[in-house]
Every structure is written in C-alpha cells, then in structure tokens.
Amino acid sequence: MPTFVYQSFTHTDTGLVCDGVSLESIVERVDTPVYVYSARAIRDGYRAIDDAFAAHPHRIHYALKANSTLAIVRLLRSIGSAFDANSGGEIAVALCAGCTPADIVFTGVGKTRAELERAIAIGVGAINAESGGELDRIAALAASQGREARVALRDNPDIDAGSHPNISTGLKINKFGVSLEDARTIYRERRGRPGLRFVGVHVHIGSQITTVGPLQRAARALATLALELRDDGITLEHVDVGGGLGIAYEGRPIVSAADYAGAVIPEVRRTGLPLVLEPGRAVVGHAGALVARVVDTKRYPDGRRFAVLDAGMGELIRPALYGSYHQIAPVRPRPSPPAPWDIVGPICESSDVFARDRALPPLEVDDLVAILDTGAYGSVMASNYNRHLLPAEVLVDDGQWTLIRRRQTIDDVLALEL
Ligand code: PLP
C-alpha cells in the first residue's frame, strides 16, 4: 500500500517516487547525492500564494535566495513570477532566466558600489535600501549616471517573527533596515533628492514564520508608514511585505497561504496600494528532496545506531545551522519495525547531523534515503567544505526528469586555484 510522505514524494512498489518518477532510476544515472525537485510542487506553491491574494492587486517577487538554480528560476518566470534578488549574482540569474530588470526588486543588507551601479544602470523595479546612508549613495550614483533610481526603504518594525533567532530579521537587535521612527524622517529628508524616486515601503521580519500574528503586525506597521508618507506628500507605488511564510516540515498544519492573505490584505487595503510579496520557502520548500546513500552504519555498546550518508552539511546545512527538522524517508524501506537512528553526514564536524533518534526501518550500506522538504535553502547553501563537490540537481516534470545542474567535478573546483 503506498505510504503518504508528501504529495510529490510518495512510496510505491518501486520505492520512493517523485511525481511518479522512481528516485532509484534517477540515482542509477546521476548517482548521489542529488537534489530532486518536483516542477508540479513548485507551480502549486507559487499558485497557492497567487490565488490566495487574488482579492488585492499584487505581484509575487519570488525570493531567489531560497533556490536560484537556473531551471527553477526559468520555470517560475514561465508562470509569471517576478523576483527578489539579494546580490548582483542573483540579479544576473534572474536576467539569464528572461526576467526584465523592471521585474526585479533588489534587497540586501550589504550591497556593494558595483552592485548598486549595475542595478541603477539596468533600471531594476526597486532597490530596497537598508539605511539612509545607502539611499545617499544610491542618489549620488544615479545622479552621476543621469538616471533616477527607483527606491524603497526597508523598515524594521521591531516585531518578533517567532521563528529561529538566526532567521528572525525584524527585531531592533537585528542588522536589517531602519527603525520605524527613523523611517519617516529618512523619507522626508530625501524627498525630491535628484537621482531618487521613492516607489515603496519594504519590510521582511524573518523566515519560517508559522503564525499569522507577526506577519499581520508587520503589514499593519508598514501600511501605517505608507499612509503617513502620503500625508507628507510622498506618493508610493507599492507596499512590499517581504516573504517569511513558513512550511510544515514536521507535517503539522501551519499558516496557509489563505490565512496569510486574510491577515495581510485588510491591513494594506487602506493604503490603496498594490502589494509586493517576496515568498521563497513557501514556493519551493516542499518541492525538493536530497537523495543520499548510506556509506556506513555502526552501533555503539549503549545501543545508539548511526547511519553515515554521502551527503552532509556541505550539501544541506540547515540542520547544523539552525537545528532544523527534515523528514527522512528510506527510498526502499525494509519491512521491519523501526528503531531510533542518528542520521549523520561525512563531514569532520560533530554538528554534521541530520537527525537524532529518528525512528526508521533498518538501514544498510548502499541504501538510499531522501531528506524531504529541502527545496528551499538547500542547494543554494551548499559548500565545498572537506572538498566535497556540489551535488547534481534534477527536475521532474510531467513524468520525465532532466538534469538541471551537473555534479561539480574536482577539476571545476581546482580550475579556480592558481
Ligand atoms: N525577502 C527578503 C528580504 C529575505 O531576506 C528573505 C529571506 O529571508 C525572503 C524574502 C524570503 O523569505 P522566505 O523564504 O521565508 O519566504
């Protein structure tokens, strides 16, 4: 009987499949570790948010930082997504995927002069500035190019996102944006400055937010600022509420896209302005699995069992970085009762652990396991630590799979070294 794991990754008689395509068949050709993504789940993730916000004019600027593999960016572009880029590199990927500069918002706490010059020159839709000083630099660069930069200011409303401290960005202690008290003054002082055109207000209070309260309060604070600016004669074009909507890593129900929209739209409606949304995780998180192979097992005298995989924190750092939880599914589970396992990676760090005491069926060397819900902040955060090579990536669409990024080779890595 098929066991439900997640809608795109299901167990069948041929083992775990992604939208009907056997993960074993992919591994036979591509080897492990490999990220496998469901195109259907990505489209569904995007459309769930788009449909939820149908009652209010809005534009989804998918946050490239969640996953910027070119084929995925192209897929999102093909269904109408605009983009939120966090660096010159992400802007380049968006352009390569066929995005027009006007459909890019450029966010980022430390934009370099070269990145700003280029963003102004190509005319991105908005630069979300992080400080008054950055606005001044943008104004000077734009004026020297004889252009007007479209800008918004990232506001820090001092709201606790309630997620892991390392991915909460909207508190006073965080490095992001400017306080609401300062924001109004910063806008007022720079109103009419040559080279600047204020087009929006921006907020992003964190990621993996699992209750609507913080998202609603942030939208309310931003809408209030937009109305104050209108009173000051500063006419904006949009209210950018950032991203942050969480996903159910542990299978427990959390905030739906509809709940999110239901909380945000009434707050923003009073501004009469369209919304910009920057979701990342909620679009691609459920769509990916990291498939790895067991390379060793061992049992300590106290009974603790370890399965060592050929993927670790180099391929997926979230568990080591945030203690994050991911479901782990053997690709072909053995029909024996589960027991607690520590699922670990091969890296020489004790934090290189995917799960402790996880109830799983027996595992043996060469078994394949899938680490689920790794479509967001997975491959984008991969590194070459311990000289591991960046994994391959595969996209499953309509019953077919395509290699969308080949596995890195050691020659690729050494080619950079002199
Ligand atoms: N926008 C900004 C400015 C971000 O920093 C992030 C990520 O933290 C996002 C959007 C996307 O967040 P999420 O993937 O939680 O939707």
Tab-separated table of C-alpha atoms and ligand atoms in Angstrom:
chain	number	residue	atom	x	y	z
A	1	MET	CA	0.000	0.000	0.000
A	2	PRO	CA	1.501	3.392	-0.901
A	3	THR	CA	2.546	5.354	2.195
A	4	PHE	CA	1.879	9.083	2.058
A	5	VAL	CA	5.072	11.094	2.616
A	6	TYR	CA	4.340	14.362	0.821
A	7	GLN	CA	2.223	14.961	-2.214
A	8	SER	CA	5.172	14.945	-4.637
A	9	PHE	CA	7.262	12.277	-2.933
A	10	THR	CA	5.325	9.058	-2.336
A	11	HIS	CA	6.163	5.453	-1.631
A	12	THR	CA	5.087	2.894	-4.230
A	13	ASP	CA	6.048	-0.688	-5.116
A	14	THR	CA	9.074	0.728	-6.967
A	15	GLY	CA	10.238	2.615	-3.880
A	16	LEU	CA	10.028	6.349	-3.290
A	17	VAL	CA	8.977	8.276	-6.396
A	18	CYS	CA	8.775	11.959	-7.285
A	19	ASP	CA	5.550	12.591	-9.193
A	20	GLY	CA	5.695	9.036	-10.483
A	21	VAL	CA	9.414	9.019	-11.364
A	22	SER	CA	11.459	6.473	-9.394
A	23	LEU	CA	14.248	8.050	-7.362
A	24	GLU	CA	16.279	4.844	-7.842
A	25	SER	CA	16.092	5.295	-11.613
A	26	ILE	CA	17.432	8.852	-11.275
A	27	VAL	CA	20.257	7.734	-8.981
A	28	GLU	CA	21.235	4.933	-11.398
A	29	ARG	CA	22.057	7.608	-13.972
A	30	VAL	CA	23.136	10.567	-11.838
A	31	ASP	CA	24.492	8.953	-8.648
A	32	THR	CA	24.239	10.528	-5.169
A	33	PRO	CA	23.978	13.000	-3.549
A	34	VAL	CA	21.359	14.571	-5.790
A	35	TYR	CA	18.640	17.140	-5.243
A	36	VAL	CA	15.396	16.118	-6.945
A	37	TYR	CA	12.682	18.741	-7.460
A	38	SER	CA	9.058	18.471	-8.498
A	39	ALA	CA	8.057	21.102	-11.055
A	40	ARG	CA	4.448	20.443	-10.179
A	41	ALA	CA	5.033	21.246	-6.498
A	42	ILE	CA	6.840	24.480	-7.423
A	43	ARG	CA	3.942	25.590	-9.623
A	44	ASP	CA	1.482	24.612	-6.882
A	45	GLY	CA	3.455	26.532	-4.247
A	46	TYR	CA	3.506	29.653	-6.418
A	47	ARG	CA	-0.158	29.421	-7.379
A	48	ALA	CA	-1.345	28.830	-3.815
A	49	ILE	CA	0.027	32.251	-2.859
A	50	ASP	CA	-1.045	33.946	-6.078
A	51	ASP	CA	-4.613	32.633	-5.716
A	52	ALA	CA	-4.769	33.498	-2.013
A	53	PHE	CA	-4.001	37.156	-2.804
A	54	ALA	CA	-6.390	37.349	-5.772
A	55	ALA	CA	-8.628	39.816	-3.896
A	56	HIS	CA	-5.905	42.508	-3.888
A	57	PRO	CA	-3.615	43.776	-6.673
A	58	HIS	CA	-0.283	42.090	-6.046
A	59	ARG	CA	2.899	40.834	-7.646
A	60	ILE	CA	4.916	37.850	-6.473
A	61	HIS	CA	8.652	38.517	-6.474
A	62	TYR	CA	9.954	35.019	-5.704
A	63	ALA	CA	12.943	35.308	-3.316
A	64	LEU	CA	15.833	33.865	-5.309
A	65	LYS	CA	17.861	33.232	-2.173
A	66	ALA	CA	15.633	30.229	-1.408
A	67	ASN	CA	16.717	28.420	-4.570
A	68	SER	CA	18.221	30.080	-7.633
A	69	THR	CA	19.080	27.114	-9.813
A	70	LEU	CA	18.524	28.493	-13.301
A	71	ALA	CA	15.966	25.919	-14.473
A	72	ILE	CA	13.840	26.611	-11.385
A	73	VAL	CA	14.038	30.353	-11.941
A	74	ARG	CA	13.039	29.825	-15.583
A	75	LEU	CA	10.130	27.661	-14.503
A	76	LEU	CA	8.890	30.354	-12.135
A	77	ARG	CA	9.376	33.023	-14.767
A	78	SER	CA	7.327	30.963	-17.230
A	79	ILE	CA	4.343	31.116	-14.860
A	80	GLY	CA	4.645	34.858	-14.357
A	81	SER	CA	6.874	35.309	-11.330
A	82	ALA	CA	8.919	38.437	-10.789
A	83	PHE	CA	11.968	38.207	-8.497
A	84	ASP	CA	13.563	39.447	-5.295
A	85	ALA	CA	17.354	39.390	-5.711
A	86	ASN	CA	19.801	39.675	-2.861
A	87	SER	CA	23.011	40.210	-4.808
A	88	GLY	CA	24.430	41.036	-8.195
A	89	GLY	CA	24.743	37.294	-8.762
A	90	GLU	CA	21.043	36.722	-8.174
A	91	ILE	CA	20.179	39.649	-10.478
A	92	ALA	CA	22.334	38.005	-13.171
A	93	VAL	CA	20.480	34.691	-12.728
A	94	ALA	CA	17.088	36.430	-12.983
A	95	LEU	CA	18.146	38.202	-16.195
A	96	CYS	CA	19.536	34.945	-17.572
A	97	ALA	CA	16.128	33.361	-16.904
A	98	GLY	CA	14.492	36.000	-19.111
A	99	CYS	CA	13.374	38.416	-16.404
A	100	THR	CA	13.255	42.091	-17.306
A	101	PRO	CA	15.072	44.451	-14.886
A	102	ALA	CA	11.777	46.173	-14.045
A	103	ASP	CA	10.547	42.889	-12.562
A	104	ILE	CA	13.396	42.698	-10.041
A	105	VAL	CA	13.459	44.135	-6.546
A	106	PHE	CA	16.982	44.312	-5.168
A	107	THR	CA	17.247	43.742	-1.420
A	108	GLY	CA	20.323	43.058	0.694
A	109	VAL	CA	21.951	44.407	3.801
A	110	GLY	CA	25.357	44.968	2.234
A	111	LYS	CA	25.099	45.995	-1.393
A	112	THR	CA	28.426	46.920	-2.942
A	113	ARG	CA	29.037	50.017	-5.016
A	114	ALA	CA	29.461	47.849	-8.128
A	115	GLU	CA	26.158	46.064	-7.447
A	116	LEU	CA	24.320	49.363	-6.953
A	117	GLU	CA	25.853	50.914	-10.076
A	118	ARG	CA	24.708	47.986	-12.172
A	119	ALA	CA	21.223	47.841	-10.604
A	120	ILE	CA	20.744	51.561	-11.319
A	121	ALA	CA	22.135	51.259	-14.850
A	122	ILE	CA	19.797	48.439	-15.853
A	123	GLY	CA	16.818	50.052	-14.059
A	124	VAL	CA	15.602	47.463	-11.550
A	125	GLY	CA	12.000	47.828	-10.388
A	126	ALA	CA	13.055	48.874	-6.888
A	127	ILE	CA	16.166	48.945	-4.776
A	128	ASN	CA	15.149	48.179	-1.204
A	129	ALA	CA	17.655	50.344	0.645
A	130	GLU	CA	18.762	49.362	4.136
A	131	SER	CA	19.797	52.758	5.544
A	132	GLY	CA	19.768	56.495	4.967
A	133	GLY	CA	23.423	56.248	4.021
A	134	GLU	CA	22.687	53.689	1.352
A	135	LEU	CA	19.959	55.944	-0.068
A	136	ASP	CA	22.501	58.774	-0.253
A	137	ARG	CA	24.974	56.559	-2.102
A	138	ILE	CA	22.246	55.418	-4.494
A	139	ALA	CA	21.268	59.060	-5.141
A	140	ALA	CA	24.866	60.026	-5.900
A	141	LEU	CA	25.454	57.044	-8.197
A	142	ALA	CA	22.157	57.564	-10.024
A	143	ALA	CA	22.795	61.283	-10.472
A	144	SER	CA	26.263	60.538	-11.872
A	145	GLN	CA	24.623	58.221	-14.420
A	146	GLY	CA	21.969	60.846	-15.216
A	147	ARG	CA	19.318	58.404	-14.012
A	148	GLU	CA	16.656	58.219	-11.345
A	149	ALA	CA	16.803	55.114	-9.138
A	150	ARG	CA	13.514	53.604	-8.004
A	151	VAL	CA	13.870	53.016	-4.272
A	152	ALA	CA	12.086	51.806	-1.156
A	153	LEU	CA	13.389	51.780	2.398
A	154	ARG	CA	13.486	48.557	4.397
A	155	ASP	CA	11.769	49.189	7.691
A	156	ASN	CA	12.490	47.286	10.869
A	157	PRO	CA	9.284	47.276	12.920
A	158	ASP	CA	10.812	45.526	15.971
A	159	ILE	CA	8.434	42.575	15.662
A	160	ASP	CA	9.425	39.097	16.794
A	161	ALA	CA	8.823	36.684	13.927
A	162	GLY	CA	8.723	33.825	16.411
A	163	SER	CA	10.984	31.675	14.244
A	164	HIS	CA	14.565	30.576	14.910
A	165	PRO	CA	16.670	33.592	16.084
A	166	ASN	CA	19.075	33.073	13.163
A	167	ILE	CA	16.293	33.651	10.651
A	168	SER	CA	14.431	36.422	12.502
A	169	THR	CA	15.237	39.784	10.945
A	170	GLY	CA	12.660	42.263	12.233
A	171	LEU	CA	13.875	42.965	15.749
A	172	LYS	CA	15.774	46.057	16.901
A	173	ILE	CA	18.826	43.908	17.632
A	174	ASN	CA	18.964	42.713	14.008
A	175	LYS	CA	21.130	44.383	11.384
A	176	PHE	CA	18.300	44.810	8.884
A	177	GLY	CA	16.567	48.018	7.812
A	178	VAL	CA	15.839	51.164	9.809
A	179	SER	CA	13.501	51.695	12.753
A	180	LEU	CA	10.002	52.924	12.030
A	181	GLU	CA	10.729	56.125	13.968
A	182	ASP	CA	13.697	56.867	11.703
A	183	ALA	CA	11.999	55.764	8.502
A	184	ARG	CA	9.619	58.707	8.177
A	185	THR	CA	12.405	61.213	8.742
A	186	ILE	CA	14.669	59.476	6.235
A	187	TYR	CA	11.951	59.590	3.556
A	188	ARG	CA	11.102	63.235	4.336
A	189	GLU	CA	14.714	64.406	4.282
A	190	ARG	CA	15.396	62.815	0.905
A	191	ARG	CA	12.112	63.672	-0.785
A	192	GLY	CA	12.860	65.359	-4.111
A	193	ARG	CA	16.576	64.424	-3.969
A	194	PRO	CA	17.946	64.235	-7.545
A	195	GLY	CA	18.581	60.614	-8.512
A	196	LEU	CA	15.954	59.160	-6.141
A	197	ARG	CA	12.373	58.214	-6.767
A	198	PHE	CA	10.547	56.663	-3.812
A	199	VAL	CA	8.286	53.895	-5.067
A	200	GLY	CA	7.580	51.818	-1.964
A	201	VAL	CA	7.993	50.799	1.627
A	202	HIS	CA	9.527	47.432	2.497
A	203	VAL	CA	9.618	45.032	5.420
A	204	HIS	CA	10.829	41.457	5.920
A	205	ILE	CA	10.745	40.254	9.520
A	206	GLY	CA	12.099	36.745	9.073
A	207	SER	CA	11.648	33.315	7.604
A	208	GLN	CA	9.775	30.104	8.515
A	209	ILE	CA	7.081	32.126	10.285
A	210	THR	CA	4.364	29.766	11.453
A	211	THR	CA	1.747	32.093	12.975
A	212	VAL	CA	-0.063	34.967	11.244
A	213	GLY	CA	0.252	37.479	14.106
A	214	PRO	CA	3.775	38.771	13.327
A	215	LEU	CA	3.102	38.912	9.578
A	216	GLN	CA	-0.095	40.855	10.197
A	217	ARG	CA	1.527	43.288	12.636
A	218	ALA	CA	4.382	43.937	10.190
A	219	ALA	CA	1.903	44.632	7.372
A	220	ARG	CA	-0.030	46.978	9.677
A	221	ALA	CA	3.100	48.910	10.644
A	222	LEU	CA	4.127	49.233	7.000
A	223	ALA	CA	0.674	50.360	5.889
A	224	THR	CA	0.649	52.994	8.634
A	225	LEU	CA	4.013	54.295	7.434
A	226	ALA	CA	2.768	54.388	3.821
A	227	LEU	CA	-0.221	56.496	4.925
A	228	GLU	CA	1.997	58.854	6.915
A	229	LEU	CA	4.208	59.289	3.874
A	230	ARG	CA	1.154	60.062	1.783
A	231	ASP	CA	0.277	62.786	4.293
A	232	ASP	CA	3.808	64.100	3.764
A	233	GLY	CA	3.147	64.268	0.013
A	234	ILE	CA	5.259	61.205	-0.838
A	235	THR	CA	3.282	59.130	-3.304
A	236	LEU	CA	4.245	55.483	-3.466
A	237	GLU	CA	3.515	52.703	-5.965
A	238	HIS	CA	3.549	49.633	-3.730
A	239	VAL	CA	3.792	48.149	-0.258
A	240	ASP	CA	6.385	45.332	-0.127
A	241	VAL	CA	5.671	42.983	2.791
A	242	GLY	CA	8.643	40.678	2.085
A	243	GLY	CA	8.454	36.906	2.496
A	244	GLY	CA	8.567	34.648	5.509
A	245	LEU	CA	5.604	32.298	5.224
A	246	GLY	CA	6.639	29.007	6.835
A	247	ILE	CA	6.064	25.447	5.686
A	248	ALA	CA	5.104	22.309	7.623
A	249	TYR	CA	8.419	20.489	7.974
A	250	GLU	CA	7.042	18.191	10.650
A	251	GLY	CA	3.733	17.539	8.930
A	252	ARG	CA	1.790	19.634	11.460
A	253	PRO	CA	-0.624	22.171	9.950
A	254	ILE	CA	0.661	25.745	9.998
A	255	VAL	CA	-0.434	29.051	8.453
A	256	SER	CA	-1.928	28.523	4.997
A	257	ALA	CA	-1.473	30.952	2.127
A	258	ALA	CA	-5.159	31.823	2.552
A	259	ASP	CA	-4.707	32.632	6.267
A	260	TYR	CA	-1.669	34.736	5.374
A	261	ALA	CA	-3.551	36.700	2.719
A	262	GLY	CA	-6.561	37.018	5.023
A	263	ALA	CA	-4.353	38.670	7.644
A	264	VAL	CA	-2.316	40.939	5.340
A	265	ILE	CA	-4.851	42.224	2.808
A	266	PRO	CA	-7.134	44.046	5.292
A	267	GLU	CA	-4.100	45.833	6.744
A	268	VAL	CA	-2.819	47.023	3.381
A	269	ARG	CA	-6.149	47.749	1.698
A	270	ARG	CA	-6.452	51.133	3.432
A	271	THR	CA	-3.344	52.348	1.571
A	272	GLY	CA	-4.975	51.718	-1.815
A	273	LEU	CA	-1.561	50.442	-2.978
A	274	PRO	CA	-0.687	47.137	-4.666
A	275	LEU	CA	1.265	44.545	-2.709
A	276	VAL	CA	4.692	43.167	-3.475
A	277	LEU	CA	5.227	39.709	-1.958
A	278	GLU	CA	8.630	38.027	-1.666
A	279	PRO	CA	7.967	34.394	-0.756
A	280	GLY	CA	10.787	31.888	-1.120
A	281	ARG	CA	10.455	28.861	1.131
A	282	ALA	CA	6.681	28.581	0.712
A	283	VAL	CA	7.130	28.307	-3.073
A	284	VAL	CA	9.934	25.748	-3.321
A	285	GLY	CA	10.463	24.220	0.145
A	286	HIS	CA	8.210	21.188	-0.228
A	287	ALA	CA	9.251	20.674	-3.840
A	288	GLY	CA	12.724	19.228	-3.223
A	289	ALA	CA	14.358	16.171	-1.699
A	290	LEU	CA	18.051	15.487	-1.192
A	291	VAL	CA	18.732	11.853	-2.081
A	292	ALA	CA	21.805	10.347	-0.435
A	293	ARG	CA	23.372	6.936	0.040
A	294	VAL	CA	24.248	5.200	3.294
A	295	VAL	CA	28.031	4.708	3.284
A	296	ASP	CA	28.452	3.229	6.771
A	297	THR	CA	26.404	2.052	9.741
A	298	LYS	CA	27.533	1.399	13.269
A	299	ARG	CA	26.156	0.582	16.667
A	300	TYR	CA	27.671	1.687	19.961
A	301	PRO	CA	27.671	-0.532	23.060
A	302	ASP	CA	24.894	1.655	24.566
A	303	GLY	CA	22.727	0.736	21.585
A	304	ARG	CA	22.988	4.040	19.659
A	305	ARG	CA	22.794	3.421	15.926
A	306	PHE	CA	24.386	5.660	13.301
A	307	ALA	CA	23.844	5.742	9.568
A	308	VAL	CA	26.517	7.818	7.815
A	309	LEU	CA	25.422	9.297	4.474
A	310	ASP	CA	27.411	10.525	1.494
A	311	ALA	CA	25.657	13.897	1.961
A	312	GLY	CA	26.158	16.133	4.962
A	313	MET	CA	26.259	19.759	5.997
A	314	GLY	CA	28.106	20.555	2.760
A	315	GLU	CA	25.001	19.644	0.770
A	316	LEU	CA	22.346	20.693	3.320
A	317	ILE	CA	23.456	22.909	6.174
A	318	ARG	CA	20.062	23.786	7.712
A	319	PRO	CA	20.092	21.107	10.437
A	320	ALA	CA	23.647	22.055	11.500
A	321	LEU	CA	22.968	25.798	11.238
A	322	TYR	CA	19.504	26.044	12.783
A	323	GLY	CA	18.833	22.598	14.249
A	324	SER	CA	16.102	22.379	11.632
A	325	TYR	CA	13.925	19.304	11.243
A	326	HIS	CA	13.552	17.383	7.976
A	327	GLN	CA	11.603	14.192	7.414
A	328	ILE	CA	13.877	11.385	6.266
A	329	ALA	CA	12.445	8.612	4.121
A	330	PRO	CA	14.309	5.450	3.065
A	331	VAL	CA	13.803	5.088	-0.691
A	332	ARG	CA	13.017	1.383	-0.241
A	333	PRO	CA	12.066	0.879	3.412
A	334	ARG	CA	12.824	-2.589	4.772
A	335	PRO	CA	9.704	-4.293	6.141
A	336	SER	CA	10.953	-4.486	9.747
A	337	PRO	CA	9.944	-2.484	12.807
A	338	PRO	CA	11.511	0.978	13.110
A	339	ALA	CA	14.265	1.758	15.624
A	340	PRO	CA	15.957	5.048	16.608
A	341	TRP	CA	18.765	6.116	14.270
A	342	ASP	CA	21.184	9.026	14.200
A	343	ILE	CA	21.423	10.079	10.554
A	344	VAL	CA	24.724	11.885	10.027
A	345	GLY	CA	26.928	13.258	7.274
A	346	PRO	CA	30.558	12.532	6.387
A	347	ILE	CA	31.992	15.928	7.386
A	348	CYS	CA	34.520	16.259	10.215
A	349	GLU	CA	32.209	18.310	12.439
A	350	SER	CA	30.061	16.943	15.250
A	351	SER	CA	27.274	19.279	14.122
A	352	ASP	CA	27.073	17.377	10.831
A	353	VAL	CA	23.906	15.579	11.900
A	354	PHE	CA	20.601	15.461	10.025
A	355	ALA	CA	18.553	13.733	12.732
A	356	ARG	CA	18.989	12.167	16.155
A	357	ASP	CA	16.982	9.219	17.483
A	358	ARG	CA	14.802	9.183	14.387
A	359	ALA	CA	12.520	6.145	14.190
A	360	LEU	CA	13.393	4.484	10.894
A	361	PRO	CA	13.328	0.959	9.488
A	362	PRO	CA	16.684	-0.889	9.375
A	363	LEU	CA	19.299	0.785	7.203
A	364	GLU	CA	22.234	-0.877	5.471
A	365	VAL	CA	25.209	0.318	3.477
A	366	ASP	CA	24.185	1.367	-0.053
A	367	ASP	CA	20.572	2.039	0.927
A	368	LEU	CA	19.184	5.293	-0.425
A	369	VAL	CA	17.423	7.823	1.775
A	370	ALA	CA	15.599	11.018	0.848
A	371	ILE	CA	15.768	14.077	3.074
A	372	LEU	CA	12.476	15.779	2.370
A	373	ASP	CA	11.341	19.410	2.097
A	374	THR	CA	14.789	20.575	1.043
A	375	GLY	CA	13.781	22.655	-1.974
A	376	ALA	CA	14.479	25.918	-0.094
A	377	TYR	CA	17.813	26.929	1.447
A	378	GLY	CA	19.290	23.561	0.460
A	379	SER	CA	21.404	23.524	-2.695
A	380	VAL	CA	21.869	27.314	-2.556
A	381	MET	CA	23.743	26.977	0.731
A	382	ALA	CA	25.926	24.049	-0.373
A	383	SER	CA	29.684	24.380	0.019
A	384	ASN	CA	32.897	22.590	-0.869
A	385	TYR	CA	33.876	22.028	2.757
A	386	ASN	CA	36.101	18.959	3.121
A	387	ARG	CA	36.462	19.301	-0.693
A	388	HIS	CA	33.076	17.741	-1.243
A	389	LEU	CA	31.671	18.521	-4.672
A	390	LEU	CA	28.421	20.414	-5.194
A	391	PRO	CA	25.660	17.867	-5.814
A	392	ALA	CA	23.753	17.280	-9.022
A	393	GLU	CA	20.196	18.620	-9.368
A	394	VAL	CA	17.289	17.087	-11.252
A	395	LEU	CA	13.866	18.482	-12.147
A	396	VAL	CA	10.922	16.127	-12.568
A	397	ASP	CA	8.149	17.429	-14.794
A	398	ASP	CA	5.243	15.603	-16.355
A	399	GLY	CA	6.677	12.133	-15.764
A	400	GLN	CA	10.150	12.995	-17.148
A	401	TRP	CA	13.302	14.041	-15.354
A	402	THR	CA	16.045	16.369	-16.544
A	403	LEU	CA	19.487	17.034	-15.143
A	404	ILE	CA	19.361	20.782	-14.423
A	405	ARG	CA	22.778	21.065	-12.797
A	406	ARG	CA	25.537	18.541	-13.314
A	407	ARG	CA	27.576	17.391	-10.373
A	408	GLN	CA	30.633	19.557	-9.814
A	409	THR	CA	33.968	17.879	-10.559
A	410	ILE	CA	37.220	18.299	-8.702
A	411	ASP	CA	38.580	19.881	-11.896
A	412	ASP	CA	35.826	22.543	-11.668
A	413	VAL	CA	36.981	23.319	-8.148
A	414	LEU	CA	40.697	23.331	-8.860
A	415	ALA	CA	40.236	25.431	-12.003
A	416	LEU	CA	39.863	28.481	-9.747
A	417	GLU	CA	43.134	27.930	-7.973
A	418	LEU	CA	46.467	29.316	-9.057
B	1	PLP	N1	12.766	38.750	1.260
B	1	PLP	C1	13.874	39.005	1.985
B	1	PLP	C2	14.359	40.405	2.053
B	1	PLP	C3	14.565	37.982	2.638
B	1	PLP	O1	15.674	38.240	3.337
B	1	PLP	C4	14.049	36.649	2.546
B	1	PLP	C5	14.710	35.542	3.257
B	1	PLP	O2	14.964	35.557	4.417
B	1	PLP	C6	12.902	36.434	1.779
B	1	PLP	C7	12.274	37.495	1.156
B	1	PLP	C8	12.314	35.071	1.627
B	1	PLP	O3	11.900	34.543	2.825
B	1	PLP	P1	11.123	33.183	2.856
B	1	PLP	O4	11.915	32.177	2.115
B	1	PLP	O5	10.996	32.866	4.289
B	1	PLP	O6	9.780	33.411	2.223
